[in-house]
Amino acid sequence: MAALDRAKDESDATPPSLGPASDQIWLDLNFHLTELSAGNALIDDEFNEELFIKPLQKGYVYSNFQFTTKWNATIHHTDTFRHYHLFPKALGEVLLKYGVQELHLSQTQGLWRHKQWGYPVHDAPPGAELWVWFKPSVSNVDKAWTDLANAVSGLFCSSLNFMDSKNIITPRWSFRPQGLASQAYAFRSYFMRYGTLPHEIVCTENLTPWRKLLPCDSNAGLSTLFNAFHFHDANYHSLGLHVRPVCANPECTEEAIELSQSLSIVTDVVSTSNTGAPHWSLKSLFGNHLVSACPIASKSVIIVETAEQQASLPYRLSPNPTLGKEILRGEEKHNYAVYDVRSFTQHGRVLNVAGTYEDVSRLIDDAVPPPIHAHRYITGYGLADGGITCLIHNTLPVNQSILYMDVVPWFTRVYFSSLEVTNKDHKVPFKVHYVPAKDRLRPHHLELAFMLWPHSTTRVSFNFTRAFLKWTEYPPDANHGFYISSAVISALLPSSLEYTGPSQGASELSTIFTENSTNFMTRIHTESLLVSLPTPDFSMPYNVICLACTVLAIAFGSMHNLTTRRFVKEDLSKKKGVIAKLKSFFSRKKKEETAKETEKLAADQGEAKSESESSPTASYDNSNAEEQS
Amino acid sequence: MSALDTDPPSVAPNEEKDTVETVKEKTTQHTAALCFGLFFIVIGLPLWWKTTEIYRVSLPYSDIQHLSEKKVEYLTEVNVVWAAGERKNSLDLSALATQLNKVLNDKRESGSSTLISTFRVAVREADKSEIRSIQNAAKVSDLSHLFSTSQFNTYSFVITSTTHVLAQPVIAPSNNIFLPYNGAEVPALTDQMVQLLKDVIRSTSVAKTYDVAKGQITQRPDKDAMRSFRYHAGFDVTFTLMVPEPDVVNVKWDIEAGVKDYLDPLFASLEEYTKFSVTSQVLYFVSLGGRPRKGENYFYYEERDLPHVINPLESKLGSHASNNPGLNFIVCIPPQSKIPLRIQDNSGSLLKSDAFLSPRWGGVMIYNIDKGNSNQTQTTAKLDMHRLMKVFVAQTRLLLNIQAQMVTTEAIVLSGETSKLHQWEVSAWLLCRCVENLATSTSTLRSLAQLLEEIGNIVINDEIGKEVEFAVASIKSSHHHLANGNLKEAFLASRNALKASELAFFHPSLLELLYFPEDQKFAIYIPLFLPISIPVVTSTVQAIKWLNQRRKAKVD
């Protein structure tokens, strides 16, 4: 139990709140910017653009654009959102209207493979993820969420409005405010909502409005590299947007609003290159050189993470970087090459950063998996019962406490009793926060805090049963299946192995060079899952209506007959077969016709005619009566 | 099974033995058939009716019809104060009053057919203290606070003797008109007064607004009507600074101070009636669309180019958080390769202001910054807010329909130091907006009533019913207040009416059941209704026939 309590304590302490010390100032890279920053001194806002490139294993290259707008004004004052300069007005109005304190949105296509690729700067699940902290002044948080989701979907042309009460939750431990917040506010997650849309498709129409929020749009600077064709051809791409209140100065006497926009892409350079070698350049990644820096940006840099100690083969960068950096983050050494875009693109020159491997044949696959990575999948077979299992690997030589959060839709009914956390067949003690689902109202919300043992794999598993939906609740492509959003694993790692992001207090990537944190806040998202539910034949309701009506009509008809008709014993001598009836019917017709023809002549044949006509009349009436019944 | 129909007694073959038993049996059958028929009529039909009924609250259709035919009447009070000292013999105050009354109330024929203006004229002589204060006035502006009234519909004429201060008619801020007496006779004086009054209360504009809002003008509405926004409870005013080359000329503006100094007084005077939220933004690397033409030593847009100029900006101007209409004011800094950039009107002359207005949208101003030959790579320019705001305040007045077009040219309009609106401007604006709101809400209600009568499938829920009732009541009270001269109350009621009628008309529940195809309805009904109804109907008909026959037999 002691271990469990500690896990809980540590997990609560996971998000380091922004203190004065955690905010670092950029000192190193002020080469040619003095002139411009003097010009910008009058304006409170600051804009920075950065591009981080890291070659991954197996010929993949990870590029992360980071645009940071810092607005020296407090988010809590309504008068703040009146006169905009670099901060986009379209977003500011939304933040003001719905009382938003922090907003984190990611729209992602593809899955980040932690085991091979390490950790990205901003981890994001496939599809869309939105989590928002509302101001304490918001009285009805759920309504504010609904309205905000609608406004944000309008702003980014996505279907975030489908994040309704059925798939949003209020996480208890896993999410804390990322920016400035009082302790009391941060630890009561009452004002926070978290929602995901795992099946949301991200495409050009999401990139365009996102890009429009940048002060330089795509007219100058790093954003000129945006090429929708290359982005959507990539193996993974993710748009992120984060708004939070931060400290305006190192002493933290003033507040500022920080808008951080990030765009991550993982490109497979081997398969797109002609040579089959993992050489890369800006041109091969984005289809273009860089010709300018955004003149509004106070800083415009490209940072390339060069080979780490473990990597097999160093590669050569061209042109030579402005400076190289060797940084010790925690225990691990990271090497960076920094390009100042402004000085490289002066006097009409172009910048095309390229990495070339000297000897391609010596490339070997020696991926070092990051400290924690996970794999989640559906278990069971058939359409009745199933389960979810998540394997969490810990490659560290020490115990690592983590928070595991899983949101399961209401129609996969979780058996809480089946929940278990095991490690090599030993049960792992865990602390749990579980909110069961309510049909059509809210999802299952499971949060676990437990310890990962050194060099081991921990298995979280639980079972569920599939519910029947109402026939109107099925989507048009019901047989495609239903998505279950990614699980979120949060941890405070002691190692910066494969870690790329800056510390939590900063968004700018260049703060990596000056920070000296020893703990690295990591949040990883697992695979999203697809379950199939029992799906009816959709013409069924109509068939049922028709069948039921017919049965009812038959039942009623016989009852009606029984009560309103008289049953008489028929005279057998008069009974005729069907053929005889038909014969007599036709013969009658014939006779009628001939009778008409011979009407004038047939005066003496009258007796015979009346004899033959009398019986067909009766039979005709009979058939008529039978038809009616 | 061989069931034989025995209903028509005369036709059936087994009818020879008319025993008591068969008669009894027949009676039972026909009674049963009748019971079935009765059951379906008494219980089945109402049940079917009830379950398929569409919920419709009864609306005051007759009231709505009545309101749309009713004439709108508004009352204006005119006080004439004689402060010109000794009168000539021929000039009688009571004659002046009669003449004024006659001419003013005659005017109603010239106006709109369903908008009637009535005037109540009172004429009196000024007392000594009033005359003294007029004589003490050293400047024209000293007159502004004399004879002030808080009533929006009351106007005062002060007829004074001609002095060096008062050589021309003066329109003072608080609904007063000072008229220096030039010795004219009653008809001439009356004509002058009526002309001035017409200018001040803008009666033609009011009538036009009313007719346009009512949809009575079928031909193309004129420029005035198209330019200004209709009344809304709120407006979003956005100032946008476009900097196409921040790397060459960086531009600063103190928009906060500019708005505070120049626009806030104007908005403050309308604060009670409509809300303005002012925001500003700076856009980089954005420029006006189209290609300016080249002049001698300048570049210019022709008037016909202007519609295309603002189209590319639209995508950066909208709001995702508000439903109010937006007033967009754009300051455009032309790129250094295109300066000076001017606007040429249709007659070929360059506009002095370099600004233009787009109806019901906003205004654009081109602000040329010449960097000159300075060899600095980047210069910073600061915008002159007075120059900007002068243009934008004038455009705002046009867009909100506050500007009056004076017919009498010789009158001096006393202006304050700020852009604060005068009381007579607010009065005229309120009157305009009030009749416009009344016309709009009445026609909205009429359209709604017509729509609901035509399409029977629409559900009318209680909320819509309540809104419609409220709108009708508000329109009635607004009519009442207008006729009694309570302009402010009338306006507030008309605002409520407008809001309620729009809410009712655009209520989302109206559309919910609108699309329910008939074929689907029958596809569900036919398998049940057809097989049941045919035997029931035929047997009931037979039973009724049998009943009639039996009655006949009894009578025989």
PDB file of C-alpha atoms in Angstrom, chain B residues 49-149:
ATOM      1  CA  TRP B  49     -56.322  11.661 -35.308  1.00  0.00           C
ATOM      2  CA  LYS B  50     -54.824  12.279 -31.907  1.00  0.00           C
ATOM      3  CA  THR B  51     -51.600  10.335 -32.517  1.00  0.00           C
ATOM      4  CA  THR B  52     -50.890  11.899 -35.885  1.00  0.00           C
ATOM      5  CA  GLU B  53     -51.954  15.374 -34.909  1.00  0.00           C
ATOM      6  CA  ILE B  54     -49.407  18.179 -35.281  1.00  0.00           C
ATOM      7  CA  TYR B  55     -49.113  20.372 -32.242  1.00  0.00           C
ATOM      8  CA  ARG B  56     -50.047  23.908 -33.140  1.00  0.00           C
ATOM      9  CA  VAL B  57     -50.568  26.718 -30.711  1.00  0.00           C
ATOM     10  CA  SER B  58     -53.234  29.083 -31.905  1.00  0.00           C
ATOM     11  CA  LEU B  59     -51.705  32.343 -33.040  1.00  0.00           C
ATOM     12  CA  PRO B  60     -53.403  35.733 -33.153  1.00  0.00           C
ATOM     13  CA  TYR B  61     -53.807  35.661 -36.926  1.00  0.00           C
ATOM     14  CA  SER B  62     -56.483  38.328 -36.992  1.00  0.00           C
ATOM     15  CA  ASP B  63     -54.383  40.670 -34.862  1.00  0.00           C
ATOM     16  CA  ILE B  64     -51.427  40.201 -37.173  1.00  0.00           C
ATOM     17  CA  GLN B  65     -53.588  40.927 -40.201  1.00  0.00           C
ATOM     18  CA  HIS B  66     -55.019  43.946 -38.466  1.00  0.00           C
ATOM     19  CA  LEU B  67     -51.582  45.267 -37.495  1.00  0.00           C
ATOM     20  CA  SER B  68     -50.225  44.980 -41.002  1.00  0.00           C
ATOM     21  CA  GLU B  69     -53.105  47.098 -42.276  1.00  0.00           C
ATOM     22  CA  LYS B  70     -52.983  49.617 -39.491  1.00  0.00           C
ATOM     23  CA  LYS B  71     -51.569  53.060 -40.129  1.00  0.00           C
ATOM     24  CA  VAL B  72     -48.669  54.176 -37.993  1.00  0.00           C
ATOM     25  CA  GLU B  73     -49.169  57.579 -36.465  1.00  0.00           C
ATOM     26  CA  TYR B  74     -46.575  59.627 -34.671  1.00  0.00           C
ATOM     27  CA  LEU B  75     -46.921  62.863 -32.800  1.00  0.00           C
ATOM     28  CA  THR B  76     -44.483  65.753 -32.838  1.00  0.00           C
ATOM     29  CA  GLU B  77     -44.846  68.717 -30.548  1.00  0.00           C
ATOM     30  CA  VAL B  78     -43.739  72.098 -31.791  1.00  0.00           C
ATOM     31  CA  ASN B  79     -43.306  74.983 -29.400  1.00  0.00           C
ATOM     32  CA  VAL B  80     -42.881  78.402 -30.892  1.00  0.00           C
ATOM     33  CA  VAL B  81     -41.477  81.064 -28.595  1.00  0.00           C
ATOM     34  CA  TRP B  82     -41.678  84.644 -29.762  1.00  0.00           C
ATOM     35  CA  ALA B  83     -38.612  86.457 -28.479  1.00  0.00           C
ATOM     36  CA  ALA B  84     -38.257  89.067 -31.202  1.00  0.00           C
ATOM     37  CA  GLY B  85     -39.669  91.876 -29.111  1.00  0.00           C
ATOM     38  CA  GLU B  86     -42.346  94.135 -30.594  1.00  0.00           C
ATOM     39  CA  ARG B  87     -44.600  92.588 -33.171  1.00  0.00           C
ATOM     40  CA  LYS B  88     -45.872  94.318 -36.223  1.00  0.00           C
ATOM     41  CA  ASN B  89     -49.589  94.764 -36.381  1.00  0.00           C
ATOM     42  CA  SER B  90     -50.112  92.271 -39.115  1.00  0.00           C
ATOM     43  CA  LEU B  91     -48.358  89.510 -37.261  1.00  0.00           C
ATOM     44  CA  ASP B  92     -50.678  87.800 -34.917  1.00  0.00           C
ATOM     45  CA  LEU B  93     -49.392  84.916 -32.820  1.00  0.00           C
ATOM     46  CA  SER B  94     -52.647  83.025 -32.960  1.00  0.00           C
ATOM     47  CA  ALA B  95     -52.687  83.419 -36.726  1.00  0.00           C
ATOM     48  CA  LEU B  96     -49.175  82.030 -36.815  1.00  0.00           C
ATOM     49  CA  ALA B  97     -50.270  79.085 -34.714  1.00  0.00           C
ATOM     50  CA  THR B  98     -53.259  78.360 -36.942  1.00  0.00           C
ATOM     51  CA  GLN B  99     -51.277  78.709 -40.111  1.00  0.00           C
ATOM     52  CA  LEU B 100     -48.458  76.507 -38.765  1.00  0.00           C
ATOM     53  CA  ASN B 101     -50.933  73.877 -37.645  1.00  0.00           C
ATOM     54  CA  LYS B 102     -52.629  73.898 -40.994  1.00  0.00           C
ATOM     55  CA  VAL B 103     -49.482  73.634 -43.052  1.00  0.00           C
ATOM     56  CA  LEU B 104     -47.832  71.005 -40.883  1.00  0.00           C
ATOM     57  CA  ASN B 105     -50.824  68.740 -40.599  1.00  0.00           C
ATOM     58  CA  ASP B 106     -51.505  69.168 -44.292  1.00  0.00           C
ATOM     59  CA  LYS B 107     -48.168  67.663 -45.029  1.00  0.00           C
ATOM     60  CA  ARG B 108     -49.381  64.217 -44.203  1.00  0.00           C
ATOM     61  CA  GLU B 109     -50.704  63.744 -47.713  1.00  0.00           C
ATOM     62  CA  SER B 110     -47.280  64.090 -49.229  1.00  0.00           C
ATOM     63  CA  GLY B 111     -45.759  61.417 -47.014  1.00  0.00           C
ATOM     64  CA  SER B 112     -46.249  57.690 -46.965  1.00  0.00           C
ATOM     65  CA  SER B 113     -49.732  56.316 -47.254  1.00  0.00           C
ATOM     66  CA  THR B 114     -49.710  54.390 -44.025  1.00  0.00           C
ATOM     67  CA  LEU B 115     -47.398  56.609 -42.011  1.00  0.00           C
ATOM     68  CA  ILE B 116     -49.106  59.646 -40.576  1.00  0.00           C
ATOM     69  CA  SER B 117     -47.349  62.423 -38.777  1.00  0.00           C
ATOM     70  CA  THR B 118     -49.359  64.722 -36.578  1.00  0.00           C
ATOM     71  CA  PHE B 119     -48.158  67.934 -35.038  1.00  0.00           C
ATOM     72  CA  ARG B 120     -49.260  69.776 -31.959  1.00  0.00           C
ATOM     73  CA  VAL B 121     -48.289  73.434 -32.155  1.00  0.00           C
ATOM     74  CA  ALA B 122     -48.097  75.789 -29.187  1.00  0.00           C
ATOM     75  CA  VAL B 123     -47.136  79.438 -29.588  1.00  0.00           C
ATOM     76  CA  ARG B 124     -46.224  81.741 -26.729  1.00  0.00           C
ATOM     77  CA  GLU B 125     -44.272  84.845 -26.022  1.00  0.00           C
ATOM     78  CA  ALA B 126     -40.950  84.631 -24.296  1.00  0.00           C
ATOM     79  CA  ASP B 127     -40.715  85.995 -20.800  1.00  0.00           C
ATOM     80  CA  LYS B 128     -38.226  88.650 -19.895  1.00  0.00           C
ATOM     81  CA  SER B 129     -35.564  86.403 -18.424  1.00  0.00           C
ATOM     82  CA  GLU B 130     -35.507  84.304 -21.583  1.00  0.00           C
ATOM     83  CA  ILE B 131     -35.120  87.376 -23.773  1.00  0.00           C
ATOM     84  CA  ARG B 132     -32.345  88.611 -21.567  1.00  0.00           C
ATOM     85  CA  SER B 133     -30.430  85.360 -21.760  1.00  0.00           C
ATOM     86  CA  ILE B 134     -30.697  85.361 -25.527  1.00  0.00           C
ATOM     87  CA  GLN B 135     -29.443  88.889 -25.675  1.00  0.00           C
ATOM     88  CA  ASN B 136     -26.607  88.038 -23.326  1.00  0.00           C
ATOM     89  CA  ALA B 137     -25.350  85.317 -25.609  1.00  0.00           C
ATOM     90  CA  ALA B 138     -22.047  86.500 -27.003  1.00  0.00           C
ATOM     91  CA  LYS B 139     -21.400  83.507 -29.226  1.00  0.00           C
ATOM     92  CA  VAL B 140     -23.633  81.204 -31.125  1.00  0.00           C
ATOM     93  CA  SER B 141     -22.525  78.276 -29.018  1.00  0.00           C
ATOM     94  CA  ASP B 142     -23.835  80.009 -25.891  1.00  0.00           C
ATOM     95  CA  LEU B 143     -27.343  79.370 -27.138  1.00  0.00           C
ATOM     96  CA  SER B 144     -26.996  75.620 -27.076  1.00  0.00           C
ATOM     97  CA  HIS B 145     -28.167  75.065 -23.531  1.00  0.00           C
ATOM     98  CA  LEU B 146     -31.152  77.438 -23.680  1.00  0.00           C
ATOM     99  CA  PHE B 147     -34.718  76.108 -23.943  1.00  0.00           C
ATOM    100  CA  SER B 148     -33.515  72.573 -23.665  1.00  0.00           C
ATOM    101  CA  THR B 149     -35.992  69.769 -23.263  1.00  0.00           C
TER     102      THR B 149
END
